Short mmCIF file of C-alpha atoms in Angstrom, two decimals:
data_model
loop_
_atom_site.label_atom_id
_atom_site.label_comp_id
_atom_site.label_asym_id
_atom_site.label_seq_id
_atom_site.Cartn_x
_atom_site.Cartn_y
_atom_site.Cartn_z
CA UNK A 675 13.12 4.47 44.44
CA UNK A 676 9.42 4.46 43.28
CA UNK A 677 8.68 4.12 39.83
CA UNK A 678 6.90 6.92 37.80
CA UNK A 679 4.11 5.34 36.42
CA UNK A 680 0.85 5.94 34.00
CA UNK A 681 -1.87 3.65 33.42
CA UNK A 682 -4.86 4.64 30.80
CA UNK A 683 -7.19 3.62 28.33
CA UNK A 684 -6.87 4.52 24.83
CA UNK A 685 -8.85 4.12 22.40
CA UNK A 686 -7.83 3.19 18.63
CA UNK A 687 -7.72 6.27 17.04
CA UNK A 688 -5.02 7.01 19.73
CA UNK A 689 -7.49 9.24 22.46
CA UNK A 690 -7.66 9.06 25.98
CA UNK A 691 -11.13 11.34 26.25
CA UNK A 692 -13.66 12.06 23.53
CA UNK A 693 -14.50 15.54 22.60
CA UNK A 694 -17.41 17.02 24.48
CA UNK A 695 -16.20 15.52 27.47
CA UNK A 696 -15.30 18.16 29.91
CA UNK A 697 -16.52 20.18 32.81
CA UNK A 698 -19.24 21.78 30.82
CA UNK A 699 -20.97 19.05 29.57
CA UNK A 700 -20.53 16.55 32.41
CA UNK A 701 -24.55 16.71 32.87
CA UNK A 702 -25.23 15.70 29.35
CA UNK A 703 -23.34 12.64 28.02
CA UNK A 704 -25.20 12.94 24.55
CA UNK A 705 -23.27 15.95 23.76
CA UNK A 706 -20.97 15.03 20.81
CA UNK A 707 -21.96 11.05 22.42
CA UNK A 708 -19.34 11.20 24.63
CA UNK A 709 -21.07 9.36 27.60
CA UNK A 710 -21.44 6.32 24.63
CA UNK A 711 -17.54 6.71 23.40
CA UNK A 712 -16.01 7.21 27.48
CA UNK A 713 -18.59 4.06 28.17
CA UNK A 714 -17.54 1.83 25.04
CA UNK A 715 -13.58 2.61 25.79
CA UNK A 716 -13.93 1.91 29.33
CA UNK A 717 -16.56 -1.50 28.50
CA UNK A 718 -14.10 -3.77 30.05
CA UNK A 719 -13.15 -2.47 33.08
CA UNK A 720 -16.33 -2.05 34.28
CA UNK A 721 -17.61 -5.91 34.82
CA UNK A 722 -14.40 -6.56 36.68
CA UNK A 723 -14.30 -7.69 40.29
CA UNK A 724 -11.29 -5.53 40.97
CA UNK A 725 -13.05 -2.09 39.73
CA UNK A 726 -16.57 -3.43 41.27
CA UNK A 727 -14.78 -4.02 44.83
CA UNK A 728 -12.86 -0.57 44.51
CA UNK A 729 -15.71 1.20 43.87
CA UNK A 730 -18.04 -0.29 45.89
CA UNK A 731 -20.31 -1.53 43.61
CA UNK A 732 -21.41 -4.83 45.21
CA UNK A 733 -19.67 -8.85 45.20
CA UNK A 734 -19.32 -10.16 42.33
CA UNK A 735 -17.31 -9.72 38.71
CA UNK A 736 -15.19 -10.85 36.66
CA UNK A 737 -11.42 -12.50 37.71
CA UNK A 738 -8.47 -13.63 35.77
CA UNK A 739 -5.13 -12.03 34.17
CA UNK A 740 -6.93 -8.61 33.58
CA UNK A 741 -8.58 -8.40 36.76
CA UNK A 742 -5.25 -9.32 38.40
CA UNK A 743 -3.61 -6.71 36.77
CA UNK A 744 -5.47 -3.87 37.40
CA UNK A 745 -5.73 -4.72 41.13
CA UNK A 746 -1.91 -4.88 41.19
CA UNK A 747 -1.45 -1.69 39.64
CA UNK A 748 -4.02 -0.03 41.82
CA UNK A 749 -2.23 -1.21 45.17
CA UNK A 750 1.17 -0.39 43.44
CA UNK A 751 0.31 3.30 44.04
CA UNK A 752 1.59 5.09 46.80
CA UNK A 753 0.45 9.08 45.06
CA UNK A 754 -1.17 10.04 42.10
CA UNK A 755 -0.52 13.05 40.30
CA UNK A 756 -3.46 14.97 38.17
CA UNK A 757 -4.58 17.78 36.18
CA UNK A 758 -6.28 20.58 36.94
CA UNK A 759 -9.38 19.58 33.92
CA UNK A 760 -9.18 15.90 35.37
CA UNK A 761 -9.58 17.33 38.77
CA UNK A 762 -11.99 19.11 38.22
CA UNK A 763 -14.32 16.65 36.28
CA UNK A 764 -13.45 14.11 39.72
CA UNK A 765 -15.03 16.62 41.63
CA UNK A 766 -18.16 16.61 40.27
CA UNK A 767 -18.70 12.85 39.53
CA UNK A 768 -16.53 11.05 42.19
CA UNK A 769 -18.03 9.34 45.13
CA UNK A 770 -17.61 11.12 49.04
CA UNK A 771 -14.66 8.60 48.76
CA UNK A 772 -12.84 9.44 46.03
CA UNK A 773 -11.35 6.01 44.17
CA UNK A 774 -7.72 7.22 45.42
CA UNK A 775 -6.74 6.26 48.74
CA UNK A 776 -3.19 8.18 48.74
CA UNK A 777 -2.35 11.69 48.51
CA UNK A 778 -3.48 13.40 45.38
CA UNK A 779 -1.27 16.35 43.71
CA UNK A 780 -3.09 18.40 41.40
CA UNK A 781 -1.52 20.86 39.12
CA UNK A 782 -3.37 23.88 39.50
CA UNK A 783 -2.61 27.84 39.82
CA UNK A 784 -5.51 27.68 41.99
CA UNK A 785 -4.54 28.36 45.80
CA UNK A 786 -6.81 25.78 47.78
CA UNK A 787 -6.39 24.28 50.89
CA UNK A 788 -5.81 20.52 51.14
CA UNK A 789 -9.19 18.41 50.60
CA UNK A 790 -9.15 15.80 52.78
CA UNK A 791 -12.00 12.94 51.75
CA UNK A 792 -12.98 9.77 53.28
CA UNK A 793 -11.03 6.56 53.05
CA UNK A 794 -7.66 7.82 52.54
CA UNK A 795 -7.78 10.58 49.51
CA UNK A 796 -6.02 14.11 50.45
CA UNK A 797 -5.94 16.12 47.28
CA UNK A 798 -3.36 18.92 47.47
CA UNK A 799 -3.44 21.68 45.54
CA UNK A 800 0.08 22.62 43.80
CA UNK A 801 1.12 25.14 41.79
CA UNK A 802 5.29 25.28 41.78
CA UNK A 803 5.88 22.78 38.89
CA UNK A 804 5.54 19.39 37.74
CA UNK A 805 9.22 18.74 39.05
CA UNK A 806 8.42 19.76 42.23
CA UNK A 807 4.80 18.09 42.31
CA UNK A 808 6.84 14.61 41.40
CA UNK A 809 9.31 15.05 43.99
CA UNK A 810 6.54 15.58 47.18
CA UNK A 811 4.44 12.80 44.95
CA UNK A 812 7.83 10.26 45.30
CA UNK A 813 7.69 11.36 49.93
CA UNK A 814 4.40 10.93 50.20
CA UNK A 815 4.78 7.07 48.47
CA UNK A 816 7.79 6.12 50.17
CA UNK A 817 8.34 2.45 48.67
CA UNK A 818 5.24 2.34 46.49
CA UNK A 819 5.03 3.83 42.95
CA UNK A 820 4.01 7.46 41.46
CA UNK A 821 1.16 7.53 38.96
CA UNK A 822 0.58 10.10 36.78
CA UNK A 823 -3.56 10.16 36.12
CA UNK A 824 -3.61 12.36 33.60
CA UNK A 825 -5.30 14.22 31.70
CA UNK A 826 -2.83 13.42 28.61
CA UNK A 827 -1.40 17.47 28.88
CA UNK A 828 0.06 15.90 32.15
CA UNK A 829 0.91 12.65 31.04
CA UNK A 830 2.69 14.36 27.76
CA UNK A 831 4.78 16.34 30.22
CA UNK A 832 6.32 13.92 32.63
CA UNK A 833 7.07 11.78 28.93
CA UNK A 834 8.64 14.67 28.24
CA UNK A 835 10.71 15.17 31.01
CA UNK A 836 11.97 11.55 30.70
CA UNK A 837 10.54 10.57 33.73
CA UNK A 838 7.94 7.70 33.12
CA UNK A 839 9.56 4.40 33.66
CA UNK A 840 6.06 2.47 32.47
CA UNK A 841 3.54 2.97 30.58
CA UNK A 842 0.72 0.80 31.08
CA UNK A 843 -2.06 0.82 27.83
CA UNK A 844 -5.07 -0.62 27.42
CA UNK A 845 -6.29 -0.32 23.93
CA UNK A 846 -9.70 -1.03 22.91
CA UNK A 847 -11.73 -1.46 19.36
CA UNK A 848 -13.16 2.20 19.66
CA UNK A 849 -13.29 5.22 17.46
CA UNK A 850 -13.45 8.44 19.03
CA UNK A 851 -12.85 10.39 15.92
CA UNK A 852 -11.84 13.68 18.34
CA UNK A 853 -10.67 14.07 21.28
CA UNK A 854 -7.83 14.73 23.33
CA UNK A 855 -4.91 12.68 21.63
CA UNK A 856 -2.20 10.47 24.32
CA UNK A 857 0.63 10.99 21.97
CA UNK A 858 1.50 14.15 20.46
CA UNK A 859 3.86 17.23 21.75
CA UNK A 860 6.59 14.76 22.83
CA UNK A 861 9.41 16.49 22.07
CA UNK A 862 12.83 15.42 20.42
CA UNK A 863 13.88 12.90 19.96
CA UNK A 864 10.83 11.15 21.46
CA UNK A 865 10.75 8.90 23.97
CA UNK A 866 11.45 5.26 24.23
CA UNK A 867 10.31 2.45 25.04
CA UNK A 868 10.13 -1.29 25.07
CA UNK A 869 7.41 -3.96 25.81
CA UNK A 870 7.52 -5.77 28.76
CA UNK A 871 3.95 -7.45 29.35
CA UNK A 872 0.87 -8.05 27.24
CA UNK A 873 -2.61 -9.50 28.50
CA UNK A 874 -4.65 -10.25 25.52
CA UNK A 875 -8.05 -9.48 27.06
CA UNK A 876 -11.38 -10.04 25.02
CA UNK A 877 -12.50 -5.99 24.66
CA UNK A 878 -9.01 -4.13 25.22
CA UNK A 879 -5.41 -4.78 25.00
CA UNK A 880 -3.69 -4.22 27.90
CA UNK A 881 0.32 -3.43 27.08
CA UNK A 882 3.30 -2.32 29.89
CA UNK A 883 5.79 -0.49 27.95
CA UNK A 884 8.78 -0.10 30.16
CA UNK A 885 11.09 3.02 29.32
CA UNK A 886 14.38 2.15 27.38
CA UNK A 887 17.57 2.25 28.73
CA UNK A 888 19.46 5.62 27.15
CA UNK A 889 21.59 5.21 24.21
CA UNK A 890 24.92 4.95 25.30
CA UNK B 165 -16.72 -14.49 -0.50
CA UNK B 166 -13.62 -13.49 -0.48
CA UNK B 167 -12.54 -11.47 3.03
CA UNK B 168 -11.59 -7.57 2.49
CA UNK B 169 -8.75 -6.98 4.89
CA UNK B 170 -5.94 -4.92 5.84
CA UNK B 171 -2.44 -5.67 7.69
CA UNK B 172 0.14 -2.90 8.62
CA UNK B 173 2.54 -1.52 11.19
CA UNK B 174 1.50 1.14 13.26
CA UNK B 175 3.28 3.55 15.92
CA UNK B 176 2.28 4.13 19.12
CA UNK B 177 1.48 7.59 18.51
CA UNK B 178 -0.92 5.80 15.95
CA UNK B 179 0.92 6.90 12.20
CA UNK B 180 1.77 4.09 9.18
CA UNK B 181 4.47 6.12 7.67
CA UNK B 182 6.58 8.98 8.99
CA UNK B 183 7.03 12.37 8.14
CA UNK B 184 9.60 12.65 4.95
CA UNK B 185 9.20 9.40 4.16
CA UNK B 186 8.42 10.59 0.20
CA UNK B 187 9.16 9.72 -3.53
CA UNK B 188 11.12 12.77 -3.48
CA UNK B 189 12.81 12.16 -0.39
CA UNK B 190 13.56 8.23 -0.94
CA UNK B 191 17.03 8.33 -1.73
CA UNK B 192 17.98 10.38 1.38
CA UNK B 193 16.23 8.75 4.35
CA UNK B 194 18.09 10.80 6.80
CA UNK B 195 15.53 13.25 5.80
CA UNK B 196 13.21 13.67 9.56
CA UNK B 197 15.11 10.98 9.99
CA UNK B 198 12.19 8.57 8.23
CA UNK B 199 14.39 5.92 7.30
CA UNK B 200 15.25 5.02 10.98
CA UNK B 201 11.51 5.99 12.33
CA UNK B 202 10.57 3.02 9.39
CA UNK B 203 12.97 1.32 10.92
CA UNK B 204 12.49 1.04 14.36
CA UNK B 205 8.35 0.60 13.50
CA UNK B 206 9.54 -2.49 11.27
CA UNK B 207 11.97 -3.79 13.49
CA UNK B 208 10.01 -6.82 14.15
CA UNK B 209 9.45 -8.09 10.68
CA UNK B 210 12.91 -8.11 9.43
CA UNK B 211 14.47 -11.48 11.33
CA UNK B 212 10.94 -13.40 10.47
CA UNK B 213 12.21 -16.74 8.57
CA UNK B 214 8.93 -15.87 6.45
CA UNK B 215 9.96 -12.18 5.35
CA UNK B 216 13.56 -13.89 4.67
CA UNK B 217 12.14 -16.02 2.26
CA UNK B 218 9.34 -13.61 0.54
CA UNK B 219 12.34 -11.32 -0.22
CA UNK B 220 15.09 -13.82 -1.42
CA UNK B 221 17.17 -12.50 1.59
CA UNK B 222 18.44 -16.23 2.31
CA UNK B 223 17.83 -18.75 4.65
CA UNK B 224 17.01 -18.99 8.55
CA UNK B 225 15.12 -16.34 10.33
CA UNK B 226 12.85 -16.40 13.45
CA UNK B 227 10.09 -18.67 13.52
CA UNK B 228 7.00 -18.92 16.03
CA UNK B 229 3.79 -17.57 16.19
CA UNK B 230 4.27 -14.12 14.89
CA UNK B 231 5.88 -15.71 11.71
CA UNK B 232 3.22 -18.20 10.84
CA UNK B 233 1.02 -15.20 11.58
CA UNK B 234 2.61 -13.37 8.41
CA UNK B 235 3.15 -16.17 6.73
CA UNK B 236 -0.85 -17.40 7.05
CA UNK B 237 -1.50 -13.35 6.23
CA UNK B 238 0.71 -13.68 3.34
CA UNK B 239 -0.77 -16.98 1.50
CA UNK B 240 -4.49 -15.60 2.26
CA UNK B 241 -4.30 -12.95 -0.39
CA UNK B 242 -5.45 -13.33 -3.82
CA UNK B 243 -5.51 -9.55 -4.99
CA UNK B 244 -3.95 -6.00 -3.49
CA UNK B 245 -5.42 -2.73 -3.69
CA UNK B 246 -3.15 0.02 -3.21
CA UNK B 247 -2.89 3.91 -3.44
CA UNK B 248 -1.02 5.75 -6.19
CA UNK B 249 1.76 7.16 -3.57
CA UNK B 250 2.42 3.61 -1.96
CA UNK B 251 2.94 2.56 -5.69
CA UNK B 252 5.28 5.27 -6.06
CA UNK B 253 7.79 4.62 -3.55
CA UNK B 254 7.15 0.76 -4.22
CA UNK B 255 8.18 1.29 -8.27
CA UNK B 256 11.54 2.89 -7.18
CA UNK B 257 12.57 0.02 -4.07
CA UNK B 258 11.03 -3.29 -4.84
CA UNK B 259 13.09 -5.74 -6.55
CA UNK B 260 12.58 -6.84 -10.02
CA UNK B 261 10.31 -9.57 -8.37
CA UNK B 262 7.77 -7.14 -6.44
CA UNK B 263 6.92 -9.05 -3.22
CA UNK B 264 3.33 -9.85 -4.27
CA UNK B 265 3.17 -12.45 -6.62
CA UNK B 266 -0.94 -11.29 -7.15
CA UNK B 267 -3.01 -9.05 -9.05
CA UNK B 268 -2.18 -5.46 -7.77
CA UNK B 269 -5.01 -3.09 -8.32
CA UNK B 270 -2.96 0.87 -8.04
CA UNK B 271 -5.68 3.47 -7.41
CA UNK B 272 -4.85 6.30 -9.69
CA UNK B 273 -5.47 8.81 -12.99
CA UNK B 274 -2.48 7.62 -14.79
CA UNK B 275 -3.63 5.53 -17.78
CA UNK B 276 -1.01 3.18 -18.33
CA UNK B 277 -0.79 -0.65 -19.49
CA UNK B 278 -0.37 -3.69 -16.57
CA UNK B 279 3.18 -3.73 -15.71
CA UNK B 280 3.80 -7.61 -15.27
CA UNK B 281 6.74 -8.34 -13.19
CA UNK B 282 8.36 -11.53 -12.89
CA UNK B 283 6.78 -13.88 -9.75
CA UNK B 284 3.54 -13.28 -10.49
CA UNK B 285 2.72 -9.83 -9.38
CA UNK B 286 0.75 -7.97 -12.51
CA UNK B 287 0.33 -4.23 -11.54
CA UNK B 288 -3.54 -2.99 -12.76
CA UNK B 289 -3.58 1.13 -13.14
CA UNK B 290 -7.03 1.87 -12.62
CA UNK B 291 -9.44 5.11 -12.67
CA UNK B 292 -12.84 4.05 -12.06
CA UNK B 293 -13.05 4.59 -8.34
CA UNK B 294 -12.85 2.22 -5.30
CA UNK B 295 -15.80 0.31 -5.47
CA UNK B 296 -14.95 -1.15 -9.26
CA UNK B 297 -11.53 -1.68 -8.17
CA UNK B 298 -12.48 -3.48 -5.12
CA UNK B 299 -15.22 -5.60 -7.74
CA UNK B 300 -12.46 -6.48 -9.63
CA UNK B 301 -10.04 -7.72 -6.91
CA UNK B 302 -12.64 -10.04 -5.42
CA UNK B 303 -12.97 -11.57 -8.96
CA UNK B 304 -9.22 -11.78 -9.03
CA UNK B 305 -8.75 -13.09 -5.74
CA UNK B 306 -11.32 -16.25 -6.37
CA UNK B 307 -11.40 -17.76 -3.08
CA UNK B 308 -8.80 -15.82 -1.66
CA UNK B 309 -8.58 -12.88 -0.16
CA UNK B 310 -8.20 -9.02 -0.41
CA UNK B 311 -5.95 -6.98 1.19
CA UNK B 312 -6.23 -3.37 1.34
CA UNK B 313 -2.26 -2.88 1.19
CA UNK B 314 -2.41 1.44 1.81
CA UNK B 315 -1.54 3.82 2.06
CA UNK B 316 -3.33 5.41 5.28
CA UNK B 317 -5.52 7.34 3.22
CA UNK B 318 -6.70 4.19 1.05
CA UNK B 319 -7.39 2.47 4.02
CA UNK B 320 -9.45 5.05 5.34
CA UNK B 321 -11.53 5.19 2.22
CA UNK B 322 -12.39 1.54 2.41
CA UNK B 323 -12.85 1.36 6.11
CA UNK B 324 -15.60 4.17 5.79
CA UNK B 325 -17.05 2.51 3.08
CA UNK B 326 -17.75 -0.38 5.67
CA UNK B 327 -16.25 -3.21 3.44
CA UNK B 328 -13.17 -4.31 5.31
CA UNK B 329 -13.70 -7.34 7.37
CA UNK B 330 -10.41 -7.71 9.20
CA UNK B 331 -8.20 -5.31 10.52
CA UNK B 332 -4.43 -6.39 11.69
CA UNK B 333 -2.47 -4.17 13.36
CA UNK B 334 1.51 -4.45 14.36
CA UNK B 335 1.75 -1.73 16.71
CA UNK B 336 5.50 -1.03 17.77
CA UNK B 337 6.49 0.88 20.60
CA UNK B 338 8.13 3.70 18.56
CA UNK B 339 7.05 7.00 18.16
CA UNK B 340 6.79 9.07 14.92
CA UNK B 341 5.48 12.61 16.20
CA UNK B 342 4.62 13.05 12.56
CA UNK B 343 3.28 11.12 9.56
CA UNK B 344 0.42 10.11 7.98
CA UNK B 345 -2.32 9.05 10.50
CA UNK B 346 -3.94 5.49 10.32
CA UNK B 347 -7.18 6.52 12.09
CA UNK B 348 -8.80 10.11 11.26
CA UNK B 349 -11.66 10.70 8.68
CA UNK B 350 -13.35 7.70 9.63
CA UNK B 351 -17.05 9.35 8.96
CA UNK B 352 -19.84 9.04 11.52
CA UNK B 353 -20.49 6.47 13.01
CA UNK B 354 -17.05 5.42 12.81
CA UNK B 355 -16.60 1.76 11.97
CA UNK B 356 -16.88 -0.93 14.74
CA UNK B 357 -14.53 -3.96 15.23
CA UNK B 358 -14.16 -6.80 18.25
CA UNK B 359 -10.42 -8.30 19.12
CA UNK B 360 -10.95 -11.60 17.68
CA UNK B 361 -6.86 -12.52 18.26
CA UNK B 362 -4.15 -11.12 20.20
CA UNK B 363 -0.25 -12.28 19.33
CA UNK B 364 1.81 -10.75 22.34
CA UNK B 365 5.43 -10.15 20.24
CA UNK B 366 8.76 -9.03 22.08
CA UNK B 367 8.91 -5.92 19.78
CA UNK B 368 5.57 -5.51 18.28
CA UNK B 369 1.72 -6.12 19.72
CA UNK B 370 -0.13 -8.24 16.88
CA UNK B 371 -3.60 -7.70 17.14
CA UNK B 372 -6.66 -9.04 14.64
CA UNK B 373 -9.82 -6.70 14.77
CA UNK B 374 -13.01 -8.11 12.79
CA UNK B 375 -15.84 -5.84 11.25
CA UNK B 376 -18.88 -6.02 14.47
CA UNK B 377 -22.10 -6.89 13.37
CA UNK B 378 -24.47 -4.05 12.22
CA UNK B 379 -26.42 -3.19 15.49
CA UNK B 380 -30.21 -3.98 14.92
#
């Protein structure tokens, strides 16, 4: 069966988006410096070939371990999952061909016909449940793997649920100070996990946490 | 000079200690469960052959890279600086022998004489604010270094005062949901560190952080 899968940067302080980063602001990156705080968390994925290639940003980058990593994960995904808020901030700032290339569930209560985009990215607009989202999300990737994008609302509910068999980190020297936080509103008893892979890059850690196999 | 830094354990969900984990609680660590939470975040330490030895526990023990890591952090340190609470808890569980054979500088208002324990460790009770204490364990350390030893909120106070050089982080895949926080009231800017090493651990991710140069 596919694996249930997230994948995100975090910075130190334990944030996956600064404050001052939403829908609002998007056209002014010096509010509360988020532009500088997304750009310094996200300062090594950027020179890679992988992320250059996927989003068309000419030849060239960097290759090795990290590189190799995030290209695997990217073809590893048969269906993302998203948030309304992450959705909604994609809209405005992705390319005509949105960096997807699968089917695209977004939790919304917004009723919305399907948005079909160039090169492969149908985002489908769902509003019966995250348990029902995930189970069309596992169809529509047949023998690849779900992600869950985010934002970390989402994420936090899918830990919750018990669902995520990895979580993939990648944890870099940066202080948001606010923000929205990865790791809170987990529930009881929490969930767990162990570490199956670490890539010691030069501006981020990159960690797979694989979920834990119940206490028996 | 001698280096100011700091080495601890961290969750995923980013907290040093749990919730509970008190003086007044210390006897019953059922309590939010703290004593297991500690346990699970220090899971990784325990079987080192150095930790073995620094606490008399007897002979054998894992040995490898994350154990000359701790025992290379160990020797380094000339002087500890450490908050009132983390004395606390210490006074009531550390052997006879306190596990620091150095000059330990405790941040509080008590007034009270050096408590000199056998092995070297000489606590220092001390009211004249961080900067004089951190004076005084440079001159203590000689060529040796400092290490910030916590609590969080300690920590905090010297990171935003911009003097600690090196920052080493265990970070175990456990999660506390509650505790005290290693990164929040940083101040603005926050401070900056680069990975300078990466130790890749079966149950913990060992990562050295050095102060960034001043930007220019």
């Amino acid at each position: 069966m596919s694996k249930v899968f997230v994948n995100v940067a975090l910075s130190l302080d334990g944030f996956t988006s600064p404050s001052g980063m939403t829908l609002q602001n998007w056209k002014d990156p010096s509010i509360d410096q988020w532009g500088a705080k997304w750009g310094a968390l996200m300062g090594w994925i950027l020179p890679l070939e992988w992320f250059r290639q996927h989003l068309k940003l000419g030849p060239g980058g960097e290759t090795g371990p990290v590189n190799d990593f995030m290209k695997e994960t990217s073809e590893r995904i048969g269906a993302n999952i998203m948030g309304k808020r992450m959705f909604e901030t994609g809209e405005v700032s992705w390319p005509d061909e949105a960096p997807f290339h699968t089917p695209v569930f977004v939790l919304t209560h917004e009723k919305r016909a399907p948005w079909v985009r160039p090169g492969g990215t149908t985002f489908h607009f769902f509003n019966e449940g995250p348990e029902k989202a995930l189970a069309l999300a596992r169809e529509a990737a047949g023998t690849k793997d779900v992600r869950i994008s985010g934002g970390a609302d989402v994420i936090q509910q899918y830990l919750r649920m018990g669902v995520v068999d990895e979580l993939e980190l990648s944890i870099a020297p940066v202080f948001f100070g606010s923000g929205r936080r990865l790791f809170e509103n987990l529930g009881t008893p929490p969930p767990g996990f162990t570490i199956a892979r670490t890539l010691a890059g030069p501006r981020a850690t990159h960690v797979r946490y694989v979920r834990a196999a119940p206490k028996s």
